[in-house]
CSV table of C-alpha atoms in Angstrom, one decimal:
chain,number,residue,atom,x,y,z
A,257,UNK,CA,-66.8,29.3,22.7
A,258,UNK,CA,-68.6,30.2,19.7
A,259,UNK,CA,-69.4,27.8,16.4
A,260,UNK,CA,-67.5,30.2,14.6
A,261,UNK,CA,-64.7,29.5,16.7
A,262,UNK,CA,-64.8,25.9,17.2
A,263,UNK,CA,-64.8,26.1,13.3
A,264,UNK,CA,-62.0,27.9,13.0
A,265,UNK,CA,-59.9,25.8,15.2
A,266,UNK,CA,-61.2,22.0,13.6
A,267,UNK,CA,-60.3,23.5,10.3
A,268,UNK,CA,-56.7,25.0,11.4
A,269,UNK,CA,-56.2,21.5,13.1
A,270,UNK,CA,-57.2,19.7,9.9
A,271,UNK,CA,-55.0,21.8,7.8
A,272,UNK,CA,-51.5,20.9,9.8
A,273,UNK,CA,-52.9,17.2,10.1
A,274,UNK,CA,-52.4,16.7,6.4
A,275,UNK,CA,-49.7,19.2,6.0
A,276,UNK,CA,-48.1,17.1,8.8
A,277,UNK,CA,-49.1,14.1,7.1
A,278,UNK,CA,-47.5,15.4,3.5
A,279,UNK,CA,-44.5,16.2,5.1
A,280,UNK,CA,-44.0,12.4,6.8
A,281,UNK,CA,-45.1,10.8,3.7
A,282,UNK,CA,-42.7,12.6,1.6
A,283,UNK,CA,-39.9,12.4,4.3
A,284,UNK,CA,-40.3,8.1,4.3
A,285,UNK,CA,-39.9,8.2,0.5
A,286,UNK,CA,-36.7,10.1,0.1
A,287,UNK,CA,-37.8,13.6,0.1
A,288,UNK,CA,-37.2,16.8,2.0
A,289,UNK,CA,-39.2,20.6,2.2
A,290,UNK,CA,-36.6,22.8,1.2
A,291,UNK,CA,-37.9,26.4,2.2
A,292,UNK,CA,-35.8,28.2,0.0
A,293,UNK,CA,-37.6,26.7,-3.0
A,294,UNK,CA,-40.5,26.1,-1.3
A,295,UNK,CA,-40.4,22.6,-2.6
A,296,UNK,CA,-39.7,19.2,-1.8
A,297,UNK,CA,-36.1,17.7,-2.6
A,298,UNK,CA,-34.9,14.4,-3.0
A,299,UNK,CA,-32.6,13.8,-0.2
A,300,UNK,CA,-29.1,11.6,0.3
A,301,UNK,CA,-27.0,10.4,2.9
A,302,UNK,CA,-23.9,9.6,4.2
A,303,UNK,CA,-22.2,6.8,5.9
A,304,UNK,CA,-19.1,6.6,7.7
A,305,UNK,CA,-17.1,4.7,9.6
A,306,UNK,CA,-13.8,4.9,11.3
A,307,UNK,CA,-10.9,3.2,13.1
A,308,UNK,CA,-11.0,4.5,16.5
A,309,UNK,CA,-14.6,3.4,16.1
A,310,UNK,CA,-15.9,5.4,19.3
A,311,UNK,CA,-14.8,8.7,17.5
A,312,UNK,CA,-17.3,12.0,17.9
A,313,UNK,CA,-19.0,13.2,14.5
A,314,UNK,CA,-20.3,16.3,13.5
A,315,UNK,CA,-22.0,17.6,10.6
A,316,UNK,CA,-22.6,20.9,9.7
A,317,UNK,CA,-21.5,21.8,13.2
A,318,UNK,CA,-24.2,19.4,15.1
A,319,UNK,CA,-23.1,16.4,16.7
A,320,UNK,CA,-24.0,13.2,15.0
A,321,UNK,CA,-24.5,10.1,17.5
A,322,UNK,CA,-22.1,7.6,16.4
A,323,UNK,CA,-24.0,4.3,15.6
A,324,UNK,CA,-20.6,1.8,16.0
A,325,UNK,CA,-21.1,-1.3,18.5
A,326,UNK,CA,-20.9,-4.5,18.9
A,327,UNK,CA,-23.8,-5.2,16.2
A,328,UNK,CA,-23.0,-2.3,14.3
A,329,UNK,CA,-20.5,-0.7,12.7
A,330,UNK,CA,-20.2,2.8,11.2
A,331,UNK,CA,-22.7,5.5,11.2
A,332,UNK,CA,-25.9,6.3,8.8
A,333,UNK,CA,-26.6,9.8,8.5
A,334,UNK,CA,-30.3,9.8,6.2
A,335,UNK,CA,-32.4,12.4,5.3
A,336,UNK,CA,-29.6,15.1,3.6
A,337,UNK,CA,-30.5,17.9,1.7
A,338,UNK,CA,-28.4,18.0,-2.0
A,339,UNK,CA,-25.4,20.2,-1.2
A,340,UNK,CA,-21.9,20.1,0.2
A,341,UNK,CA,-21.5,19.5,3.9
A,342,UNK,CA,-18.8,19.6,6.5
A,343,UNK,CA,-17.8,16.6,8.1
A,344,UNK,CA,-15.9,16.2,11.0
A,345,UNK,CA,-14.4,13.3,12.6
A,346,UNK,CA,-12.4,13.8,16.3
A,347,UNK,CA,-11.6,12.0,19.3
A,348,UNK,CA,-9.0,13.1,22.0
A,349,UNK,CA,-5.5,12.0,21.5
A,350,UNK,CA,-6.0,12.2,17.9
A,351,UNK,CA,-5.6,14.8,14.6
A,352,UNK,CA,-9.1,15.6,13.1
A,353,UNK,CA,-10.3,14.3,9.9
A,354,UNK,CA,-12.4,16.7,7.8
A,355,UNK,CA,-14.0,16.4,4.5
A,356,UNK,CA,-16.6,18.6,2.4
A,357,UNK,CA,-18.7,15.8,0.8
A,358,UNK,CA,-21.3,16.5,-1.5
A,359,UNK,CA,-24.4,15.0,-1.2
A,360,UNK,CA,-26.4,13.8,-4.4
A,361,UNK,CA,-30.3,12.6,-4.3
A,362,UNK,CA,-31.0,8.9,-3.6
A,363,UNK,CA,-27.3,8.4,-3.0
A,364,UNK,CA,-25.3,7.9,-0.1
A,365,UNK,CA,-21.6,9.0,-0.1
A,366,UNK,CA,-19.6,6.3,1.9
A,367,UNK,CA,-16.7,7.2,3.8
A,368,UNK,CA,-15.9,3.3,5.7
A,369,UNK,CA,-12.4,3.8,6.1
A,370,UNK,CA,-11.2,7.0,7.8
A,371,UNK,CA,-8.1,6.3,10.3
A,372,UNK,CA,-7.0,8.9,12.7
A,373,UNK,CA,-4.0,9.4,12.9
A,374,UNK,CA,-2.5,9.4,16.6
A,375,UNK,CA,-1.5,13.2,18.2
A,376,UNK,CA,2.3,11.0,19.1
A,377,UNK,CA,5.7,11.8,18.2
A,378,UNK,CA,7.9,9.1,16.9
A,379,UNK,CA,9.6,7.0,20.0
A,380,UNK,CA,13.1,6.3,20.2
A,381,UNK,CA,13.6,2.9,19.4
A,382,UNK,CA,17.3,2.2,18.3
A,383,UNK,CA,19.4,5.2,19.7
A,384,UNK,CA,22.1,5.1,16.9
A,385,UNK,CA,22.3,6.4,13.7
A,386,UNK,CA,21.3,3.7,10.7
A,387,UNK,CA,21.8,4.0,7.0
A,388,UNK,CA,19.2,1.1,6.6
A,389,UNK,CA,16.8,-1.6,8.0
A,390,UNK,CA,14.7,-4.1,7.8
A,391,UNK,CA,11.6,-5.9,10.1
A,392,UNK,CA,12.1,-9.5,10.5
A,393,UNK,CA,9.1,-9.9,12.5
A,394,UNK,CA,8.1,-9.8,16.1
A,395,UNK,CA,10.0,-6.7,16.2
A,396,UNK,CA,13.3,-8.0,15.5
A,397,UNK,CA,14.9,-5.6,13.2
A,398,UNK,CA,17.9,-5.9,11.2
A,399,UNK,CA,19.9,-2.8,10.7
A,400,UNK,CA,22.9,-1.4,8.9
A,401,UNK,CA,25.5,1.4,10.3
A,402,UNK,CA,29.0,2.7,9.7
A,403,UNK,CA,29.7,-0.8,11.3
A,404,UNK,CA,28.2,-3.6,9.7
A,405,UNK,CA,25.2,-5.5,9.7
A,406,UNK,CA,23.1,-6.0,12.8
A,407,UNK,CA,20.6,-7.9,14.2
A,408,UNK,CA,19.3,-6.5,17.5
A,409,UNK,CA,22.1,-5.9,19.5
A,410,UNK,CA,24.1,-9.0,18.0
A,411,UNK,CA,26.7,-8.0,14.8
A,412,UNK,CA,26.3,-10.3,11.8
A,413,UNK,CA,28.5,-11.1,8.0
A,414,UNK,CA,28.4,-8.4,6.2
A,415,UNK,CA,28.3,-4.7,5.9
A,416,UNK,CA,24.8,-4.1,3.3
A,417,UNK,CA,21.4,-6.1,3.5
A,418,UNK,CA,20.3,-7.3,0.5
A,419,UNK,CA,17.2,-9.3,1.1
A,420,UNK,CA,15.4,-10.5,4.0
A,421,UNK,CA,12.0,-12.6,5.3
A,422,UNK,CA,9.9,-12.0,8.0
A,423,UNK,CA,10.5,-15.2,9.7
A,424,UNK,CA,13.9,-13.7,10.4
A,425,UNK,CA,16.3,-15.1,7.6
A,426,UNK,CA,18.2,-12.4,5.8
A,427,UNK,CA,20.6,-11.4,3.2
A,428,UNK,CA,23.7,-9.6,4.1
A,429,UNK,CA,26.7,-8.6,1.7
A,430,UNK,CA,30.6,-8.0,2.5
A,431,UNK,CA,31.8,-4.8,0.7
A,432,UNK,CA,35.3,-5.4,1.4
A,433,UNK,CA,34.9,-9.8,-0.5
A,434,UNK,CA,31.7,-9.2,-2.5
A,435,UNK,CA,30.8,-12.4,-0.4
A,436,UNK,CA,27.0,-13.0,0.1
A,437,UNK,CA,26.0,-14.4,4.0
A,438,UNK,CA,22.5,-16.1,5.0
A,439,UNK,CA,21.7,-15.1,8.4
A,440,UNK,CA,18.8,-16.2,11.1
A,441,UNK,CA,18.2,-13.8,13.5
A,442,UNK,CA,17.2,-17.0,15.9
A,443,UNK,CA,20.2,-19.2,15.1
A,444,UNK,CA,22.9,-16.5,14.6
A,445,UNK,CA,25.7,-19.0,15.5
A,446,UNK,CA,25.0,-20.3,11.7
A,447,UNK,CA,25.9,-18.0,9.0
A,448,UNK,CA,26.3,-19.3,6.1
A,449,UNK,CA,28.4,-18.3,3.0
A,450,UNK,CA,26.6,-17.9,0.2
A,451,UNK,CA,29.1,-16.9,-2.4
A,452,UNK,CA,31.2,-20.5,-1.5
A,453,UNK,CA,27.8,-22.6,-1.7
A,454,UNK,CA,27.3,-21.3,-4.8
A,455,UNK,CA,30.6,-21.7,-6.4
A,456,UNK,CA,31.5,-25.0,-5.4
A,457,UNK,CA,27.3,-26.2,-6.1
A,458,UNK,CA,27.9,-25.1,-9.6
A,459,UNK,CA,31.0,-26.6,-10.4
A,460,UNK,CA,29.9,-29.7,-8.7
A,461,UNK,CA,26.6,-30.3,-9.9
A,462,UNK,CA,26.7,-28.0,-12.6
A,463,UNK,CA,30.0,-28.9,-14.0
A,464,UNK,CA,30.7,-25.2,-14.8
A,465,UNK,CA,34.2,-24.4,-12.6
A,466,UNK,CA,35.9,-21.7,-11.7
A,467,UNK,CA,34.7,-19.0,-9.4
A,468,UNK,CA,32.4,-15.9,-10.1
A,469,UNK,CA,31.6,-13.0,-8.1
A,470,UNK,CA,27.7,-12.9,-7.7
A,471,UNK,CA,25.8,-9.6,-9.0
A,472,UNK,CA,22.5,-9.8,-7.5
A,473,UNK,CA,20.5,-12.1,-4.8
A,474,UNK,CA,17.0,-12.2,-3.8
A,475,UNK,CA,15.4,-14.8,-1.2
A,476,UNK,CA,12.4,-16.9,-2.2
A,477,UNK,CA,10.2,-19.4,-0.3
A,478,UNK,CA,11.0,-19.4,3.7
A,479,UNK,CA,14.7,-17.9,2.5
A,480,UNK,CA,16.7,-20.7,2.2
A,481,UNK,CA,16.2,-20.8,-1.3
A,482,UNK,CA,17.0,-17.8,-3.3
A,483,UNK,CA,17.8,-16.4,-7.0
A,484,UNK,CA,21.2,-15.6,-7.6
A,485,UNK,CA,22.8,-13.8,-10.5
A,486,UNK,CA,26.2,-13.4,-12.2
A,487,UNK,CA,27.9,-11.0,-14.6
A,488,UNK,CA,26.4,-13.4,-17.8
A,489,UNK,CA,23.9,-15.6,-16.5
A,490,UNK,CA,20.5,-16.3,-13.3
A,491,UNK,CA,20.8,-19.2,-11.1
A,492,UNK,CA,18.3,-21.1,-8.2
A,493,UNK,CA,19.6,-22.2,-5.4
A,494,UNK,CA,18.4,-24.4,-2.3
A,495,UNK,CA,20.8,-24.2,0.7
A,496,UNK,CA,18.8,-26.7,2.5
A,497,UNK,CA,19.0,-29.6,0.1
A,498,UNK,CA,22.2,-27.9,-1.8
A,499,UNK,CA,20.6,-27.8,-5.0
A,500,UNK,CA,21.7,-25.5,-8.0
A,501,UNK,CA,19.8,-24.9,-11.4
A,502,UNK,CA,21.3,-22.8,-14.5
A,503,UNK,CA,17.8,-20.6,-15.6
A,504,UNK,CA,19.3,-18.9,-18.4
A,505,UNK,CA,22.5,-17.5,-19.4
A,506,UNK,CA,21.1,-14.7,-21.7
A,507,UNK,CA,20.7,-12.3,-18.9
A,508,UNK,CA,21.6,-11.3,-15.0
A,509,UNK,CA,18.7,-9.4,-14.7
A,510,UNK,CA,15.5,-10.3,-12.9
A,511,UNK,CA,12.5,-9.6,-10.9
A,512,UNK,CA,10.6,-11.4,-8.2
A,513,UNK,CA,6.9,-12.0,-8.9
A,514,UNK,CA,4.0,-13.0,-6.1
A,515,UNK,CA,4.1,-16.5,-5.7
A,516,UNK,CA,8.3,-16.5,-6.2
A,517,UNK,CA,7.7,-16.4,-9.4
A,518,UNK,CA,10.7,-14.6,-11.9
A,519,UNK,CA,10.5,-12.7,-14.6
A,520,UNK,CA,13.6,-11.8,-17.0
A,521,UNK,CA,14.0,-10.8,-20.5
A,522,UNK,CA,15.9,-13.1,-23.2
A,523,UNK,CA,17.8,-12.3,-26.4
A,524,UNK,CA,14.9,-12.1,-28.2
A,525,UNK,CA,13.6,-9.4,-26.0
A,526,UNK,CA,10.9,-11.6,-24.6
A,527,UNK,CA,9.4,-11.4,-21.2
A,528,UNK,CA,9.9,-14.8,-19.6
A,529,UNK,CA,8.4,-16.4,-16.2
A,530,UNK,CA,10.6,-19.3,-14.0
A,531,UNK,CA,8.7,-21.2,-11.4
A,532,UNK,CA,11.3,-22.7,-9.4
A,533,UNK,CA,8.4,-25.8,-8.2
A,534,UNK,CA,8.6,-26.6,-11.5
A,535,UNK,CA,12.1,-25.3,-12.5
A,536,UNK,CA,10.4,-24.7,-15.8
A,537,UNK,CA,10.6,-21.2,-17.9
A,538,UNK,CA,7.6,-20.6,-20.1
A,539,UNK,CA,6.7,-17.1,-22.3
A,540,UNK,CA,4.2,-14.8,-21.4
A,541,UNK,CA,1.1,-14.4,-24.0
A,542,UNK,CA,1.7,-11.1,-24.2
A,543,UNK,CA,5.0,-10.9,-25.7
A,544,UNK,CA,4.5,-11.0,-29.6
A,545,UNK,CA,1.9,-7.8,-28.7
A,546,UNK,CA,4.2,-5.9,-26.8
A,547,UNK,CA,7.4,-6.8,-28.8
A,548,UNK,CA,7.5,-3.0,-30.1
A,549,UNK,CA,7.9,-1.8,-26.6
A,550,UNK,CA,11.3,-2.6,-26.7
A,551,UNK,CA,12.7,-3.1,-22.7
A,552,UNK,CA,11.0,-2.5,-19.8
A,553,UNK,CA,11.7,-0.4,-16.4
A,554,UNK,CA,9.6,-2.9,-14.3
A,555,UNK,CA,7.0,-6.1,-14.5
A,556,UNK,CA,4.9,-7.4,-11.9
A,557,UNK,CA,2.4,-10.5,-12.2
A,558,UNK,CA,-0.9,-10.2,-10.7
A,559,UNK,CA,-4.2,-12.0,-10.3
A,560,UNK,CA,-5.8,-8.9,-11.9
A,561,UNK,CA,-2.9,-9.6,-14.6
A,562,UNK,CA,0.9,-8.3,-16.4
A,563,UNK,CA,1.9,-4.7,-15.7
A,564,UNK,CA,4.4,-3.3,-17.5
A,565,UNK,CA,5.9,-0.2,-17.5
A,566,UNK,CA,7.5,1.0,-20.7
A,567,UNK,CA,11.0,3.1,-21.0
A,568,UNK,CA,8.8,6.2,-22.4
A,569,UNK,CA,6.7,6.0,-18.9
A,570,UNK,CA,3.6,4.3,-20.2
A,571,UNK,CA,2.1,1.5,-18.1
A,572,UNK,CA,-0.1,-1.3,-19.6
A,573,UNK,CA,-1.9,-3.9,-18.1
A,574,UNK,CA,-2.4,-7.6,-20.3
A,575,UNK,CA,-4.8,-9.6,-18.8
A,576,UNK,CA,-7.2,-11.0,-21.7
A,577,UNK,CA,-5.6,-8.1,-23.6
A,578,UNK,CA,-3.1,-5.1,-23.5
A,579,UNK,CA,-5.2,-2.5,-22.4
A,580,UNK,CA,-2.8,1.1,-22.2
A,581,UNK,CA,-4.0,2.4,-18.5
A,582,UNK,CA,-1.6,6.0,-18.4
A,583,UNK,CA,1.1,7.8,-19.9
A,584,UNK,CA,4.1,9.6,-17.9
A,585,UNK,CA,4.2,7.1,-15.1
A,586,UNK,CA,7.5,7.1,-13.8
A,587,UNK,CA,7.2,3.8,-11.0
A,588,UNK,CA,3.9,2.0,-9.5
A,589,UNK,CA,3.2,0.0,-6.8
A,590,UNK,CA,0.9,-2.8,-6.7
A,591,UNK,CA,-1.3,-3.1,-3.7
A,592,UNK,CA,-1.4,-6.9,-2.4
A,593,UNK,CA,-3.7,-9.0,-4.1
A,594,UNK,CA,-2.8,-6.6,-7.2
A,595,UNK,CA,-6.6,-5.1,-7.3
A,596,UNK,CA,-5.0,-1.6,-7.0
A,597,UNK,CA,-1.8,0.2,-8.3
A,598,UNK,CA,-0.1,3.3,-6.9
A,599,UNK,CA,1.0,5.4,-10.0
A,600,UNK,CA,4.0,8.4,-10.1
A,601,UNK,CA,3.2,10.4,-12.4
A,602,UNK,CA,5.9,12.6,-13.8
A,603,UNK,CA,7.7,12.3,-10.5
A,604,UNK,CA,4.9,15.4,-9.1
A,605,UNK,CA,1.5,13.6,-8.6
A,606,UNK,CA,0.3,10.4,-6.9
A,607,UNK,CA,-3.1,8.4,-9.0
A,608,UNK,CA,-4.5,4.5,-7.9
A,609,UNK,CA,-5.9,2.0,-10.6
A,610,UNK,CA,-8.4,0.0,-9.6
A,611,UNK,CA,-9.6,-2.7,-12.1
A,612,UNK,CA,-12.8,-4.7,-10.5
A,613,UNK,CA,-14.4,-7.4,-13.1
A,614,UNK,CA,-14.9,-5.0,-15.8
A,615,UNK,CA,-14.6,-1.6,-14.0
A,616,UNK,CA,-11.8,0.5,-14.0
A,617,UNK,CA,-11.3,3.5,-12.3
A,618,UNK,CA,-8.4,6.3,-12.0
A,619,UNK,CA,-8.5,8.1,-8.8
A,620,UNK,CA,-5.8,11.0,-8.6
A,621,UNK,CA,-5.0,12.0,-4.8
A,622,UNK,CA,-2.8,15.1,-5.4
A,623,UNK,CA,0.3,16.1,-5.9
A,624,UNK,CA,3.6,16.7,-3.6
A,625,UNK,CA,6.6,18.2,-2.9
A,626,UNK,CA,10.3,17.6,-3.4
A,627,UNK,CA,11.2,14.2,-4.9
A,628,UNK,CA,9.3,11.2,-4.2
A,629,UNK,CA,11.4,8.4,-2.6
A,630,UNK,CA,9.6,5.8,-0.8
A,631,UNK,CA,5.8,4.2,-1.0
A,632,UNK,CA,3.9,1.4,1.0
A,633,UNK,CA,0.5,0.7,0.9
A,634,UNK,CA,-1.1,0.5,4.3
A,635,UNK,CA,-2.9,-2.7,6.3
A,636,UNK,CA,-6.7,-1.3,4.6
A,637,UNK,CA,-5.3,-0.8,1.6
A,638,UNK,CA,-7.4,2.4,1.8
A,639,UNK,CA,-4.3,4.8,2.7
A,640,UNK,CA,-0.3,4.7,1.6
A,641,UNK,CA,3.0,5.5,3.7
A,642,UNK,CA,4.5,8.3,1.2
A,643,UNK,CA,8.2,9.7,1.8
A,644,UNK,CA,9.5,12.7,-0.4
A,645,UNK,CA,12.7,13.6,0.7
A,646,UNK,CA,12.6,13.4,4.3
A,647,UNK,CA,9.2,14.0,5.0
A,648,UNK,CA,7.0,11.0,5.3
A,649,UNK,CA,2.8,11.5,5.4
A,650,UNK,CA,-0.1,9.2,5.8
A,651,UNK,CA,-1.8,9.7,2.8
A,652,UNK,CA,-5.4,9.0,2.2
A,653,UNK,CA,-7.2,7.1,-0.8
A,654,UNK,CA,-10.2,8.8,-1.9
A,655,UNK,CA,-12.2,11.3,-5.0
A,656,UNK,CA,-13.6,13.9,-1.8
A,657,UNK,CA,-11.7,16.9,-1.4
A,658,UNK,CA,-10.4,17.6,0.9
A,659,UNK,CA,-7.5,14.8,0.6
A,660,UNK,CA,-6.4,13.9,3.5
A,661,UNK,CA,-2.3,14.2,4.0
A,662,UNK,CA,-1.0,13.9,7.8
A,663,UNK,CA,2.8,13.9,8.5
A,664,UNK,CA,4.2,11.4,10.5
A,665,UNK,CA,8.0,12.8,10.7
A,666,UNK,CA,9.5,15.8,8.5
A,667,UNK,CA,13.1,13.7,9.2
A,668,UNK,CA,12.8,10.3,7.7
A,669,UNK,CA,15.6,9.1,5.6
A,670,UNK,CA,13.6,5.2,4.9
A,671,UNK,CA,11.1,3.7,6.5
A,672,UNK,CA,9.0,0.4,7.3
A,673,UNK,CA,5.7,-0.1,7.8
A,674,UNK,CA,4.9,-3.3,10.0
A,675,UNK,CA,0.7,-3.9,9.5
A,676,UNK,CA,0.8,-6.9,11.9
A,677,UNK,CA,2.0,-4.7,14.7
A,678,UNK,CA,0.4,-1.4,12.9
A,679,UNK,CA,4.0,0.3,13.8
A,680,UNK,CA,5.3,2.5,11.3
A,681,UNK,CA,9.3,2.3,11.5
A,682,UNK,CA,11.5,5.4,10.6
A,683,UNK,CA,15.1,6.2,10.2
A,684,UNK,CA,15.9,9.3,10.9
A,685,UNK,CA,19.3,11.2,11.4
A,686,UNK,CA,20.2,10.5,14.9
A,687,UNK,CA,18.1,7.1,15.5
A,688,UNK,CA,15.7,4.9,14.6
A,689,UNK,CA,12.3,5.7,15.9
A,690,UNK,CA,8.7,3.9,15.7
A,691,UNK,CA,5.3,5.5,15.0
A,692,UNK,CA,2.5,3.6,16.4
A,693,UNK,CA,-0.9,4.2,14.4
A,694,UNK,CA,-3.1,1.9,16.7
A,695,UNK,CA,-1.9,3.1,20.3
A,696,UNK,CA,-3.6,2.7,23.9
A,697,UNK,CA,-4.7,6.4,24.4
């Protein structure tokens, strides 16, 4: 071999040495060689993670290794060039998640809570028709038909449920006596009138005789104490010690807050909140600010703070102050805790508020079809159960098209969602069926 030669090749191997070494030091700090510029890019990444946890991955085609395990979970994809990407999540037995994210420099778009949905139908789980139910826990399931009020396979008092507990005390009503019955799907021997309590407790202790039909009912603490209303005036009760407080006779109607507190609205027109620990009424801050609004469609208390929504559909939230959050809102739904609200907007579109310390974001998830009927918020608090008309879907949380919308049942009159037992409940026309969204496949 010639000098010329051996030249050559110590030079060539020089070269890729510190082109090789360019491109690793560039590569550690962030950056990429894109060869359609001919230059080096920033690059991002993308982290997911999803519930089943052993699902496949791909990305632009490839297959991603998915990093979950018993020290780890989710999946770090580094080293992206800037762009938008396919991403696509699958696993047998289950409906495929895709998404288009785009990828920004120095940034890594997070994905940490994408739930397949299971590739089931809905199992028969009551094979009779029902007008209306509700879960009382451990899968005991009280249910209404053309013949009453049931409990299981056992018939209770009454022919409507009103209210019920998950530790298996309801509220059932008589259409035929307007008589309210307290029910225990564990003691079902005892049934106890309500209506009869409650007349002879306020005459009693009260010293208010004379009977009166009760209007409305709503249970509170374990459900033996409840909030009871009349044609002119809102009432505590306790059926365990048999006790009976008048809250106010300038109204009959009320809501039920977190924490059993209730709200209702005087003569004045101003928003007031009963503890029954304390059996005291006190006035929300907010009042004199809002006393322009005139009434309200709906209030609900919060740690994050008061929303109210207006009769011309504008919520507001008071917390240190009122602070307008959207116009043409037509119902909301807080998530637990009250971090997030579901709003309906104009009875077409579905948006989520999310106030954390002092950011506030408004996420809008699409729109839908038909007439919106029914919303819960899922056990992640990541997804809602949405129903309009008949057709309920599993409807994902997120800014990154595409949104993702899976139908559970294109024949669901109500429905339940049970996040203990991940076991969505639907009434349908012929039966009452169950959708299980964590199954053994």
């Amino acid at each position: 071999m010639s000098i010329k030669t051996r030249r050559f090749i110590f030079y060539s191997f020089t070269l890729l040495f510190l082109l090789a070494s360019v491109l690793i030091i560039q590569n550690s700090r962030g950056f990429n060689f894109d060869f359609a510029s001919f230059s080096f890019n920033e690059t991002g990444g993308i982290y997911i993670s999803s519930i089943p946890t052993d699902a496949e991955i791909l990305l632009n085609d490839a297959a991603v290794k998915n990093q979950s395990g018993l020290l780890q979970r989710g999946t770090l994809i580094t080293n992206l060039v800037p762009d938008v990407h396919e991403l696509l999540v699958t696993r047998e037995g289950y409906r495929k998640w895709k998404k288009n994210p785009v990828v920004l420099p120095e940034t890594v778009t997070t994905f940490d809570s994408v739930v397949l949905v299971p590739d089931i139908s809905p199992e028969l789980f009551i094979d009779q028709v029902v007008s209306d139910f509700s879960i009382l826990g451990d899968e005991q399931i009280i249910f209404q038909n053309n013949n009453g009020v049931w409990i299981n396979d056992e018939q209770v008092l009454g022919h409507r449920i009103v209210d019920n507990k998950r530790n298996g005390i309801a509220l059932t009503k008589s259409i035929t006596t307007d008589n309210y019955y307290l029910v225990n799907a564990f003691t079902l021997q005892n049934q106890l009138n309500v209506t009869l309590v409650f007349n002879n407790l306020k005459e009693s202790v009260l010293d208010l005789p004379g009977e009166v039909d009760l209007s409305k009912a709503a249970l509170i603490g374990d459900g033996r104490e409840m909030i009871l209303s009349t044609e002119r005036a809102i009432y505590y009760l306790d059926t365990d010690d048999l006790g009976i407080d008048l809250i106010t006779s300038d109204t009959n109607e009320f809501s039920i807050q977190e924490d059993d507190l209730v709200t209702y609205i005087n003569n004045e027109g101003t928003v007031m909140v009963y503890d029954p620990k304390t059996n005291n009424s006190t006035t929300l801050k907010f009042s004199e600010e809002t006393s322009e609004f005139g009434s309200y469609k709906k209030i609900r208390l919060s740690a994050t703070g008061t929303f109210l929504l207006t009769d011309n559909n504008e919520l507001y939230l008071y917390s240190t102050n009122l602070e307008k959050i959207a116009e043409d809102i037509v119902d909301f739904y807080l998530s637990p805790g009250g971090e997030q609200i579901a709003m309906i907007r104009g009875n077409s579109s579905i948006s989520i508020y999310r106030k954390k310390r002092n950011e506030t974001k408004i996420i809008d998830i699409g729109s839908f079809e038909g007439n919106f009927s029914q919303l819960e918020w899922y056990r992640d608090y990541a997804h809602l159960l949405v129903r309009t008309d008949n057709k309920l879907y599993f409807w994902e949380i997120d800014k990154e098209a595409p949104i993702s919308k899976e139908l559970i049942s294109e024949d669901a009159r109500t429905f339940h969602y049970d996040g203990d037992a991940d076991l969505i409940y639907i009434a349908t026309s012929k039966n009452l069926s169950t959708f299980d969204m964590s199954p053994s496949l």
